[in-house]
Short mmCIF file of C-alpha atoms in Angstrom, two decimals:
data_model
loop_
_atom_site.label_atom_id
_atom_site.label_comp_id
_atom_site.label_asym_id
_atom_site.label_seq_id
_atom_site.Cartn_x
_atom_site.Cartn_y
_atom_site.Cartn_z
CA MET J 14 -71.43 -50.94 61.78
CA THR J 15 -69.68 -52.75 59.29
CA THR J 16 -66.36 -51.13 58.12
CA ALA J 17 -67.86 -50.75 54.64
CA GLN J 18 -70.63 -49.33 56.39
CA MET J 19 -68.22 -46.80 57.75
CA LEU J 20 -66.69 -46.91 53.82
CA PHE J 21 -69.56 -45.42 52.80
CA THR J 22 -70.70 -43.35 56.26
CA LEU J 23 -67.46 -41.62 55.70
CA LEU J 24 -67.79 -40.86 51.69
CA ILE J 25 -71.81 -39.56 51.89
CA VAL J 26 -69.79 -36.82 54.56
CA PHE J 27 -67.43 -35.80 52.42
CA PHE J 28 -69.50 -34.49 49.66
CA ALA J 29 -72.42 -33.66 52.29
CA SER J 30 -70.28 -30.99 53.32
CA LEU J 31 -68.83 -30.06 50.01
CA LEU J 32 -72.72 -29.54 48.35
CA GLN J 33 -73.26 -28.13 51.85
CA ALA J 34 -69.59 -25.35 51.79
CA THR J 35 -71.29 -24.77 47.76
CA VAL J 36 -74.27 -23.55 48.15
CA GLY J 37 -75.45 -23.06 52.15
CA PHE J 38 -77.77 -26.11 52.53
CA GLY J 39 -78.37 -30.00 51.20
CA PHE J 40 -75.84 -31.22 54.06
CA SER J 41 -78.40 -33.29 55.45
CA LEU J 42 -80.32 -33.02 52.32
CA LEU J 43 -78.02 -35.92 50.58
CA SER J 44 -76.80 -37.51 53.26
CA VAL J 45 -79.96 -38.89 55.51
CA PRO J 46 -81.40 -40.90 52.84
CA LEU J 47 -78.80 -42.02 51.60
CA LEU J 48 -77.20 -42.59 55.40
CA VAL J 49 -80.88 -44.81 55.67
CA THR J 50 -80.90 -47.41 53.27
CA ILE J 51 -77.82 -48.91 55.62
CA LEU J 52 -78.04 -47.34 59.33
CA PRO J 53 -81.30 -46.90 60.60
CA VAL J 54 -82.96 -42.54 61.03
CA THR J 55 -82.51 -42.90 64.93
CA MET J 56 -78.33 -44.02 64.46
CA VAL J 57 -78.84 -42.00 61.31
CA THR J 58 -80.13 -38.23 62.60
CA PRO J 59 -78.56 -37.48 65.20
CA LEU J 60 -75.08 -38.50 63.69
CA ILE J 61 -75.70 -36.19 60.78
CA VAL J 62 -76.48 -33.23 63.02
CA LEU J 63 -73.62 -33.42 64.54
CA CYS J 64 -71.47 -33.60 60.62
CA CYS J 65 -73.82 -30.68 59.64
CA LEU J 66 -72.50 -29.29 62.71
CA LEU J 67 -69.03 -29.32 61.87
CA ASN J 68 -69.51 -27.71 58.29
CA ASN J 69 -72.19 -24.57 58.91
CA VAL J 70 -69.36 -23.17 61.56
CA ILE J 71 -66.41 -24.31 59.22
CA VAL J 72 -68.39 -21.83 56.53
CA LEU J 73 -69.53 -19.24 59.59
CA LEU J 74 -66.22 -18.34 59.84
CA ASP J 75 -65.81 -17.66 56.10
CA TYR J 76 -68.77 -15.86 55.84
CA LYS J 77 -69.28 -14.45 58.94
CA ALA J 78 -68.75 -10.70 56.92
CA TYR J 79 -72.10 -11.02 55.50
CA LEU J 80 -74.08 -12.38 58.44
CA ARG J 81 -77.37 -9.57 59.67
CA PHE J 82 -78.63 -11.36 62.36
CA SER J 83 -81.48 -8.68 62.76
CA GLU J 84 -83.09 -10.59 60.02
CA VAL J 85 -82.45 -13.78 61.69
CA TRP J 86 -83.32 -14.11 64.81
CA LEU J 87 -87.37 -14.78 63.52
CA LEU J 88 -86.42 -17.95 61.57
CA ILE J 89 -83.74 -19.06 64.36
CA PHE J 90 -87.19 -18.49 67.32
CA PHE J 91 -89.91 -20.13 65.47
CA GLY J 92 -86.87 -22.72 64.10
CA ILE J 93 -86.05 -23.38 68.33
CA THR J 94 -90.26 -23.78 68.49
CA GLY J 95 -90.70 -26.74 65.44
CA ILE J 96 -88.16 -28.88 66.58
CA PRO J 97 -90.32 -30.81 70.31
CA LEU J 98 -92.39 -31.47 67.17
CA GLY J 99 -89.75 -33.28 65.20
CA VAL J 100 -88.69 -34.62 67.60
CA TYR J 101 -92.07 -36.78 68.26
CA ALA J 102 -92.73 -37.37 64.62
CA LEU J 103 -88.84 -39.53 64.94
CA LYS J 104 -90.03 -40.99 67.99
CA HIS J 105 -94.32 -42.21 66.56
CA LEU J 106 -95.06 -40.85 63.15
CA ASP J 107 -94.83 -43.49 60.22
CA GLN J 108 -91.56 -41.62 58.68
CA ASN J 109 -92.14 -43.24 54.67
CA ILE J 110 -95.64 -41.25 54.63
CA LEU J 111 -93.44 -37.88 55.88
CA LYS J 112 -90.91 -39.00 53.99
CA LEU J 113 -92.77 -39.00 51.19
CA VAL J 114 -95.56 -35.74 51.86
CA ILE J 115 -92.28 -33.42 52.38
CA GLY J 116 -90.57 -34.33 49.42
CA ALA J 117 -93.38 -33.91 47.35
CA VAL J 118 -93.99 -30.05 48.80
CA ILE J 119 -90.00 -29.58 48.31
CA ILE J 120 -90.63 -30.96 44.85
CA ILE J 121 -93.67 -28.78 43.51
CA THR J 122 -92.15 -25.28 45.27
CA GLY J 123 -89.13 -25.86 43.84
CA LEU J 124 -89.96 -25.92 40.26
CA ALA J 125 -92.74 -23.53 40.79
CA MET J 126 -90.14 -21.06 42.04
CA LEU J 127 -87.31 -22.35 38.56
CA GLY J 128 -90.26 -20.84 36.63
CA GLY J 129 -90.87 -17.69 37.84
CA PHE J 130 -93.79 -18.54 40.86
CA GLN J 131 -93.05 -16.22 44.11
CA ILE J 132 -94.92 -15.07 46.68
CA LYS J 133 -95.18 -12.03 47.66
CA PHE J 134 -95.25 -11.45 52.05
CA ARG J 135 -97.49 -7.81 53.03
CA HIS J 136 -95.12 -8.95 56.42
CA LYS J 137 -92.65 -10.09 55.86
CA ILE J 138 -92.94 -11.93 59.72
CA VAL J 139 -95.26 -13.98 58.19
CA GLY J 140 -93.32 -15.83 55.46
CA SER J 141 -90.28 -15.85 58.56
CA SER J 142 -93.13 -17.59 61.13
CA ILE J 143 -94.06 -20.24 58.76
CA ALA J 144 -90.40 -21.53 57.35
CA GLY J 145 -89.56 -21.19 60.49
CA PHE J 146 -91.17 -23.04 62.22
CA MET J 147 -91.20 -25.34 59.79
CA SER J 148 -87.71 -26.11 59.41
CA GLY J 149 -87.62 -26.46 62.82
CA VAL J 150 -90.55 -29.36 62.56
CA LEU J 151 -88.19 -31.30 59.72
CA ASN J 152 -84.45 -30.60 61.39
CA GLY J 153 -85.56 -32.81 64.48
CA GLY J 154 -88.03 -34.96 62.60
CA PHE J 155 -85.19 -35.86 59.80
CA GLY J 156 -81.95 -33.34 60.80
CA MET J 157 -83.21 -31.27 57.27
CA SER J 158 -83.72 -27.65 58.39
CA SER J 159 -82.66 -26.65 55.69
CA PRO J 160 -86.05 -26.88 53.10
CA PRO J 161 -88.04 -23.76 54.15
CA ILE J 162 -85.27 -22.13 54.84
CA VAL J 163 -83.70 -22.01 51.58
CA LEU J 164 -87.07 -21.65 49.61
CA PHE J 165 -88.04 -18.11 52.03
CA LEU J 166 -84.48 -17.00 51.73
CA THR J 167 -84.26 -18.13 47.74
CA ASN J 168 -88.12 -15.84 47.53
CA GLU J 169 -87.14 -12.82 49.37
CA GLY J 170 -84.11 -12.19 46.38
CA TYR J 171 -81.15 -12.68 48.47
CA PRO J 172 -77.96 -12.51 47.24
CA LYS J 173 -75.83 -14.61 47.86
CA ASN J 174 -72.89 -13.63 50.29
CA ARG J 175 -75.97 -12.72 52.27
CA PHE J 176 -78.13 -15.76 51.71
CA LYS J 177 -75.53 -18.75 52.50
CA ALA J 178 -74.81 -16.41 56.33
CA ASP J 179 -77.68 -16.32 57.35
CA LEU J 180 -78.72 -19.71 56.64
CA VAL J 181 -75.61 -20.73 58.50
CA LEU J 182 -75.25 -19.36 61.89
CA TYR J 183 -79.51 -20.66 61.33
CA GLY J 184 -78.17 -23.49 61.25
CA ILE J 185 -76.06 -23.52 63.82
CA ILE J 186 -78.64 -22.70 66.12
CA THR J 187 -81.28 -25.15 65.32
CA ASN J 188 -78.19 -27.65 65.47
CA LEU J 189 -77.16 -26.89 68.68
CA VAL J 190 -81.25 -27.24 69.69
CA THR J 191 -82.19 -30.14 68.04
CA ILE J 192 -79.00 -31.98 70.01
CA LEU J 193 -80.20 -30.66 73.25
CA SER J 194 -84.13 -32.77 72.83
CA PHE J 195 -81.54 -35.54 71.21
CA SER J 196 -79.59 -36.02 74.74
CA LEU J 197 -82.75 -35.36 76.14
CA GLU J 198 -84.61 -37.49 74.16
CA ASN J 199 -81.01 -40.35 75.00
CA LEU J 200 -81.02 -40.78 70.46
CA ILE J 201 -76.94 -40.17 70.93
CA ASN J 202 -75.08 -42.13 73.20
CA LEU J 203 -70.82 -42.41 73.02
CA GLY J 204 -71.31 -44.02 70.06
CA ILE J 205 -73.05 -41.80 68.19
CA ILE J 206 -70.30 -38.85 69.24
CA LYS J 207 -67.33 -41.42 68.19
CA MET J 208 -68.65 -41.76 65.12
CA ALA J 209 -69.06 -37.82 65.02
CA GLY J 210 -65.72 -37.60 65.36
CA PHE J 211 -64.47 -40.22 62.69
CA CYS J 212 -66.43 -38.11 60.08
CA GLY J 213 -64.50 -34.90 60.70
CA THR J 214 -61.87 -34.93 58.64
CA MET J 215 -64.16 -35.25 55.96
CA VAL J 216 -66.24 -32.54 57.26
CA PHE J 217 -62.88 -30.98 57.04
CA LEU J 218 -62.43 -32.18 53.69
CA GLY J 219 -65.13 -30.45 51.71
CA SER J 220 -66.22 -28.37 53.19
CA PHE J 221 -62.26 -26.52 52.55
CA LEU J 222 -63.23 -27.40 48.38
CA GLY J 223 -66.69 -26.54 48.83
CA LEU J 224 -65.44 -22.44 50.02
CA ARG J 225 -63.01 -22.74 46.83
CA ILE J 226 -66.22 -23.78 44.08
CA ALA J 227 -68.55 -20.82 45.90
CA LYS J 228 -65.85 -18.50 45.17
CA GLU J 229 -66.65 -18.85 41.60
CA ILE J 230 -70.65 -19.16 41.25
CA THR J 231 -72.09 -16.31 39.91
CA GLU J 232 -75.73 -14.86 41.57
CA SER J 233 -78.18 -16.19 39.10
CA VAL J 234 -76.53 -20.05 38.67
CA PHE J 235 -76.64 -19.32 42.17
CA ARG J 236 -79.82 -19.10 41.96
CA ARG J 237 -80.93 -21.73 39.59
CA LEU J 238 -78.50 -24.43 40.70
CA THR J 239 -79.34 -23.90 45.05
CA LEU J 240 -83.52 -25.12 43.68
CA TRP J 241 -82.69 -27.75 40.93
CA PHE J 242 -80.18 -29.27 44.28
CA LEU J 243 -83.64 -28.68 46.83
CA VAL J 244 -85.78 -30.89 43.79
CA GLY J 245 -82.99 -33.13 43.11
CA MET J 246 -82.78 -33.76 46.63
CA GLY J 247 -86.72 -33.38 47.67
CA LEU J 248 -87.85 -36.10 44.46
CA ILE J 249 -84.22 -38.28 46.67
CA THR J 250 -86.43 -37.55 50.12
CA VAL J 251 -89.82 -39.05 48.13
CA LEU J 252 -88.09 -42.45 46.17
CA ASN J 253 -86.74 -42.67 49.55
CA GLY J 254 -90.45 -43.30 51.27
CA LEU J 255 -91.65 -45.44 48.02
CA GLN J 256 -88.38 -47.78 49.16
CA PHE J 257 -89.30 -48.07 52.60
CA ARG J 258 -92.83 -48.18 52.11
CA VAL J 259 -92.38 -51.21 49.42
CA ARG J 260 -90.42 -53.62 51.60
#
């Protein structure tokens, strides 16, 4: 890795940490599409999962009082079951086509919810199962676990503090399982671990600033902010997929 690539990576990790500490998600959504323009996907994905794990731990320590594990375990269980499929996709499928499809679904769903659309699940277990499994697939394939969970929690009308607490706990568990999967597939090596260590300072700085900003955001602003961020990250994912297909 060149000096310029390292500096760019540190800058992206800082802003990704700030974003996730502010709204509870977005680390991978912001960092992965940008970093894959200068680094291989097989290097970026494990690096971001390691950095995201540290960020999630920092945020959870600040929001642990709002945590309700009884409402998260289904998301965690089905998220874990989806990870192996995502890891398989990372190694064997056309990643650009997947980016186009995933990005388009995120944009359409986010805009629909901004317009007032809401899915009424007769049984909450159905929504939790679908969101968790899809999140696991995205986490294993791209390190992007949050879109399905964000859409589900927003759809269910979670207040922002519980939203963030549940989301980051889910993130910690799935990050750990993903790291194990990557290790078994030999996708994590000493070089990536060292790079994650260098990025650690940026994670701490970004998280600290983001947590301070989050305390000033109202519930209504928080909901719209999360959805607009989601739409924006979906757009970045689509553009990234188009860029590499054109090449």
